[in-house]
GROMACS .gro file of C-alpha atoms in nm:
model
  244
    1UNK     CA    1  10.792   7.549   7.055
    2UNK     CA    2  10.631   7.896   7.103
    3UNK     CA    3  10.550   8.014   7.506
    4UNK     CA    4  10.247   8.147   7.564
    5UNK     CA    5  10.132   8.486   7.675
    6UNK     CA    6  10.093   8.517   8.045
    7UNK     CA    7   9.879   8.715   8.224
    8UNK     CA    8   9.748   8.814   8.575
    9UNK     CA    9   9.445   8.918   8.720
   10UNK     CA   10   9.405   9.098   9.032
   11UNK     CA   11   9.109   9.237   9.083
   12UNK     CA   12   8.891   9.184   9.452
   13UNK     CA   13   8.572   9.032   9.243
   14UNK     CA   14   8.524   8.723   9.134
   15UNK     CA   15   8.271   8.761   8.945
   16UNK     CA   16   8.496   9.089   8.753
   17UNK     CA   17   8.788   8.772   8.723
   18UNK     CA   18   8.611   8.561   8.639
   19UNK     CA   19   8.420   8.773   8.302
   20UNK     CA   20   8.760   8.902   8.221
   21UNK     CA   21   8.878   8.533   8.214
   22UNK     CA   22   8.575   8.465   7.998
   23UNK     CA   23   8.711   8.710   7.738
   24UNK     CA   24   9.000   8.588   7.718
   25UNK     CA   25   8.920   8.194   7.677
   26UNK     CA   26   8.713   8.331   7.365
   27UNK     CA   27   8.905   8.615   7.233
   28UNK     CA   28   9.266   8.504   7.296
   29UNK     CA   29   9.269   8.136   7.344
   30UNK     CA   30   9.644   8.195   7.320
   31UNK     CA   31   9.704   8.338   7.667
   32UNK     CA   32   9.740   8.137   8.004
   33UNK     CA   33   9.614   8.245   8.271
   34UNK     CA   34   9.863   8.206   8.518
   35UNK     CA   35   9.745   8.358   8.844
   36UNK     CA   36   9.483   8.563   9.017
   37UNK     CA   37   9.458   8.716   9.290
   38UNK     CA   38   9.244   8.988   9.544
   39UNK     CA   39   9.451   9.153   9.749
   40UNK     CA   40   9.758   9.368   9.720
   41UNK     CA   41  10.010   9.140   9.948
   42UNK     CA   42   9.960   8.836   9.756
   43UNK     CA   43   9.954   9.026   9.407
   44UNK     CA   44  10.307   9.194   9.583
   45UNK     CA   45  10.408   8.852   9.711
   46UNK     CA   46  10.360   8.692   9.356
   47UNK     CA   47  10.491   8.954   9.160
   48UNK     CA   48  10.819   8.921   9.378
   49UNK     CA   49  10.881   8.670   9.182
   50UNK     CA   50  10.697   8.643   8.882
   51UNK     CA   51  10.702   8.868   8.572
   52UNK     CA   52  10.337   8.808   8.395
   53UNK     CA   53  10.308   8.969   8.031
   54UNK     CA   54   9.985   9.114   8.092
   55UNK     CA   55   9.871   9.256   8.443
   56UNK     CA   56   9.489   9.282   8.440
   57UNK     CA   57   9.447   9.560   8.737
   58UNK     CA   58   9.125   9.679   8.955
   59UNK     CA   59   9.176   9.955   9.126
   60UNK     CA   60   9.004   9.928   9.461
   61UNK     CA   61   9.163   9.581   9.625
   62UNK     CA   62   9.051   9.425   9.913
   63UNK     CA   63   9.399   9.614  10.173
   64UNK     CA   64   9.478   9.878   9.936
   65UNK     CA   65   9.491   9.980   9.584
   66UNK     CA   66   9.665   9.909   9.265
   67UNK     CA   67   9.912  10.199   9.310
   68UNK     CA   68  10.005  10.071   9.656
   69UNK     CA   69  10.046   9.763   9.493
   70UNK     CA   70  10.250   9.898   9.157
   71UNK     CA   71  10.440  10.164   9.425
   72UNK     CA   72  10.541   9.868   9.571
   73UNK     CA   73  10.735   9.796   9.272
   74UNK     CA   74  11.027   9.996   9.114
   75UNK     CA   75  10.960   9.900   8.785
   76UNK     CA   76  10.701   9.685   8.661
   77UNK     CA   77  10.757   9.541   8.345
   78UNK     CA   78  10.437   9.376   8.260
   79UNK     CA   79  10.205   9.564   8.001
   80UNK     CA   80   9.919   9.701   8.262
   81UNK     CA   81   9.569   9.700   8.165
   82UNK     CA   82   9.332   9.907   8.422
   83UNK     CA   83   8.976   9.792   8.450
   84UNK     CA   84   8.774   9.980   8.722
   85UNK     CA   85   8.464  10.195   8.814
   86UNK     CA   86   8.589  10.455   8.868
   87UNK     CA   87   8.690  10.720   8.628
   88UNK     CA   88   8.838  10.968   8.813
   89UNK     CA   89   9.192  10.714   8.823
   90UNK     CA   90   9.287  10.759   8.436
   91UNK     CA   91   9.575  11.001   8.475
   92UNK     CA   92   9.690  10.860   8.796
   93UNK     CA   93   9.732  10.512   8.571
   94UNK     CA   94   9.854  10.650   8.314
   95UNK     CA   95  10.138  10.745   8.480
   96UNK     CA   96  10.213  10.486   8.641
   97UNK     CA   97  10.234  10.293   8.319
   98UNK     CA   98   9.874  10.192   8.221
   99UNK     CA   99   9.893  10.037   7.848
  100UNK     CA  100   9.517  10.150   7.877
  101UNK     CA  101   9.219  10.222   8.081
  102UNK     CA  102   8.841  10.043   8.102
  103UNK     CA  103   8.593  10.064   8.256
  104UNK     CA  104   8.335   9.870   8.429
  105UNK     CA  105   8.074   9.720   8.329
  106UNK     CA  106   8.426   9.599   8.068
  107UNK     CA  107   8.261   9.627   7.681
  108UNK     CA  108   8.370   9.329   7.450
  109UNK     CA  109   8.521   9.507   7.183
  110UNK     CA  110   8.682   9.754   7.414
  111UNK     CA  111   8.857   9.510   7.612
  112UNK     CA  112   8.982   9.319   7.286
  113UNK     CA  113   9.132   9.642   7.154
  114UNK     CA  114   9.334   9.692   7.508
  115UNK     CA  115   9.452   9.322   7.478
  116UNK     CA  116   9.565   9.346   7.116
  117UNK     CA  117   9.708   9.728   7.183
  118UNK     CA  118   9.908   9.495   7.475
  119UNK     CA  119  10.012   9.199   7.252
  120UNK     CA  120  10.178   9.457   6.987
  121UNK     CA  121  10.364   9.616   7.252
  122UNK     CA  122  10.537   9.271   7.392
  123UNK     CA  123  10.578   9.238   7.017
  124UNK     CA  124  10.781   9.604   6.963
  125UNK     CA  125  10.960   9.546   7.282
  126UNK     CA  126  11.092   9.196   7.213
  127UNK     CA  127  11.195   9.379   6.877
  128UNK     CA  128  11.332   9.660   7.045
  129UNK     CA  129  11.522   9.457   7.277
  130UNK     CA  130  11.707   9.221   7.073
  131UNK     CA  131  11.842   9.514   6.843
  132UNK     CA  132  11.939   9.695   7.142
  133UNK     CA  133  12.265   9.583   7.191
  134UNK     CA  134  12.374   9.508   6.828
  135UNK     CA  135  12.739   9.421   6.904
  136UNK     CA  136  12.962   9.444   7.217
  137UNK     CA  137  13.087   9.792   7.168
  138UNK     CA  138  12.782   9.950   6.939
  139UNK     CA  139  12.428  10.054   7.099
  140UNK     CA  140  12.095  10.099   6.898
  141UNK     CA  141  11.941  10.439   6.989
  142UNK     CA  142  11.562  10.443   6.888
  143UNK     CA  143  11.490  10.769   6.689
  144UNK     CA  144  11.172  10.906   6.559
  145UNK     CA  145  11.330  10.801   6.207
  146UNK     CA  146  11.424  10.457   6.309
  147UNK     CA  147  11.680  10.397   6.521
  148UNK     CA  148  12.068  10.520   6.521
  149UNK     CA  149  12.380  10.295   6.600
  150UNK     CA  150  12.617  10.447   6.818
  151UNK     CA  151  12.960  10.332   6.890
  152UNK     CA  152  12.994  10.343   7.314
  153UNK     CA  153  13.271  10.537   7.294
  154UNK     CA  154  13.104  10.775   7.150
  155UNK     CA  155  12.919  10.894   7.430
  156UNK     CA  156  12.977  11.113   7.621
  157UNK     CA  157  12.703  11.106   7.944
  158UNK     CA  158  12.309  11.052   7.938
  159UNK     CA  159  12.056  11.287   8.098
  160UNK     CA  160  11.753  11.152   8.268
  161UNK     CA  161  11.449  11.392   8.179
  162UNK     CA  162  11.118  11.161   8.334
  163UNK     CA  163  11.066  10.839   8.077
  164UNK     CA  164  11.340  11.007   7.844
  165UNK     CA  165  11.685  11.015   7.788
  166UNK     CA  166  11.958  11.199   7.605
  167UNK     CA  167  12.257  11.127   7.496
  168UNK     CA  168  12.580  11.331   7.462
  169UNK     CA  169  12.826  11.243   7.191
  170UNK     CA  170  13.195  11.338   7.137
  171UNK     CA  171  13.063  11.481   6.779
  172UNK     CA  172  12.856  11.750   6.978
  173UNK     CA  173  12.562  11.592   6.874
  174UNK     CA  174  12.235  11.466   7.080
  175UNK     CA  175  11.988  11.204   7.082
  176UNK     CA  176  11.688  11.196   7.269
  177UNK     CA  177  11.529  10.852   7.306
  178UNK     CA  178  11.215  10.790   7.446
  179UNK     CA  179  11.355  10.556   7.740
  180UNK     CA  180  11.436  10.572   8.080
  181UNK     CA  181  11.800  10.618   8.168
  182UNK     CA  182  11.765  10.290   8.412
  183UNK     CA  183  11.699  10.104   8.018
  184UNK     CA  184  12.064  10.161   7.960
  185UNK     CA  185  12.225  10.227   8.242
  186UNK     CA  186  12.320   9.804   8.333
  187UNK     CA  187  12.453   9.732   7.986
  188UNK     CA  188  12.674  10.077   7.953
  189UNK     CA  189  12.789   9.995   8.352
  190UNK     CA  190  12.971   9.708   8.197
  191UNK     CA  191  13.165  10.004   7.983
  192UNK     CA  192  13.293  10.205   8.241
  193UNK     CA  193  12.989  10.392   8.259
  194UNK     CA  194  12.910  10.533   8.619
  195UNK     CA  195  12.525  10.628   8.734
  196UNK     CA  196  12.710  11.008   8.948
  197UNK     CA  197  12.352  11.115   8.997
  198UNK     CA  198  11.945  10.982   8.928
  199UNK     CA  199  12.010  11.224   8.661
  200UNK     CA  200  12.329  11.157   8.522
  201UNK     CA  201  12.491  10.871   8.392
  202UNK     CA  202  12.844  10.944   8.194
  203UNK     CA  203  13.068  10.742   8.044
  204UNK     CA  204  13.421  10.739   8.268
  205UNK     CA  205  13.656  10.730   7.978
  206UNK     CA  206  13.537  11.127   7.903
  207UNK     CA  207  13.575  11.265   8.254
  208UNK     CA  208  13.764  11.536   8.266
  209UNK     CA  209  13.835  11.604   8.637
  210UNK     CA  210  13.637  11.610   9.016
  211UNK     CA  211  13.564  11.946   9.219
  212UNK     CA  212  13.550  11.865   9.582
  213UNK     CA  213  13.246  11.910   9.777
  214UNK     CA  214  12.957  11.767   9.990
  215UNK     CA  215  12.883  11.530   9.709
  216UNK     CA  216  13.137  11.754   9.403
  217UNK     CA  217  13.098  11.781   9.082
  218UNK     CA  218  13.247  11.653   8.734
  219UNK     CA  219  13.388  11.782   8.423
  220UNK     CA  220  13.321  11.600   8.096
  221UNK     CA  221  13.558  11.683   7.805
  222UNK     CA  222  13.257  11.849   7.649
  223UNK     CA  223  13.299  12.098   7.915
  224UNK     CA  224  12.945  11.977   8.119
  225UNK     CA  225  12.965  12.030   8.476
  226UNK     CA  226  12.792  11.731   8.651
  227UNK     CA  227  12.668  11.734   9.041
  228UNK     CA  228  12.728  11.397   9.201
  229UNK     CA  229  12.467  11.301   9.444
  230UNK     CA  230  12.595  11.270   9.804
  231UNK     CA  231  12.461  11.009   9.805
  232UNK     CA  232  12.661  10.849   9.508
  233UNK     CA  233  13.020  10.958   9.607
  234UNK     CA  234  13.165  10.724   9.785
  235UNK     CA  235  13.127  10.440   9.521
  236UNK     CA  236  13.220  10.684   9.245
  237UNK     CA  237  13.535  10.745   9.428
  238UNK     CA  238  13.603  10.424   9.459
  239UNK     CA  239  13.511  10.296   9.120
  240UNK     CA  240  13.768  10.619   8.972
  241UNK     CA  241  14.067  10.449   9.199
  242UNK     CA  242  13.971  10.061   9.054
  243UNK     CA  243  13.902  10.211   8.694
  244UNK     CA  244  13.935   9.883   8.442
   0.00000   0.00000   0.00000
């Protein structure tokens, strides 16, 4: 049985919530509204326990802004469609991962396009998720041309650059992927990878040397020298002592 797409509407005006609900009912009957709210506080309580597929989010709420709400989370997996009367928040919305940015009063055609875009993204993400880890010892790295199926043992290190991650391989090639380092960290950590710094996730089988210091540095088999953050130092040294 196909699960309906779940959405959440957060707007401090009841008329605004009702209009979005009406548009969804008329244009996307397969979408289910799972929650509505008007404030940062009640939205935060709900989102700590639930992850809607799409989040319709007004900028100005009863007790703060949409950005106050989003700042409470390290990451929000929902497709976010901002709906607001203010034009000047567009750049900030994009930086917060907006799928689209609609101005009130909402034009029906713009709303339909935004929701279709969100649904397409959800479909693509599900496809990527199922293909990202095709086997225990390989990982699929999406590229502009398609994807590269890579042996995990061939990855020396991964380096974060904003919303991109660069993979450095044993054959001296590098692959730039338009996903954050966080997207890969949990899976790779199961294969003796360790995040020594907010920018660096290293494969411990390719660790060649550790240099003492405040946080210290590591030397990898490709002769790269990387900083270990002070915050990560003790956990890193413990991990090395108990390496599988």
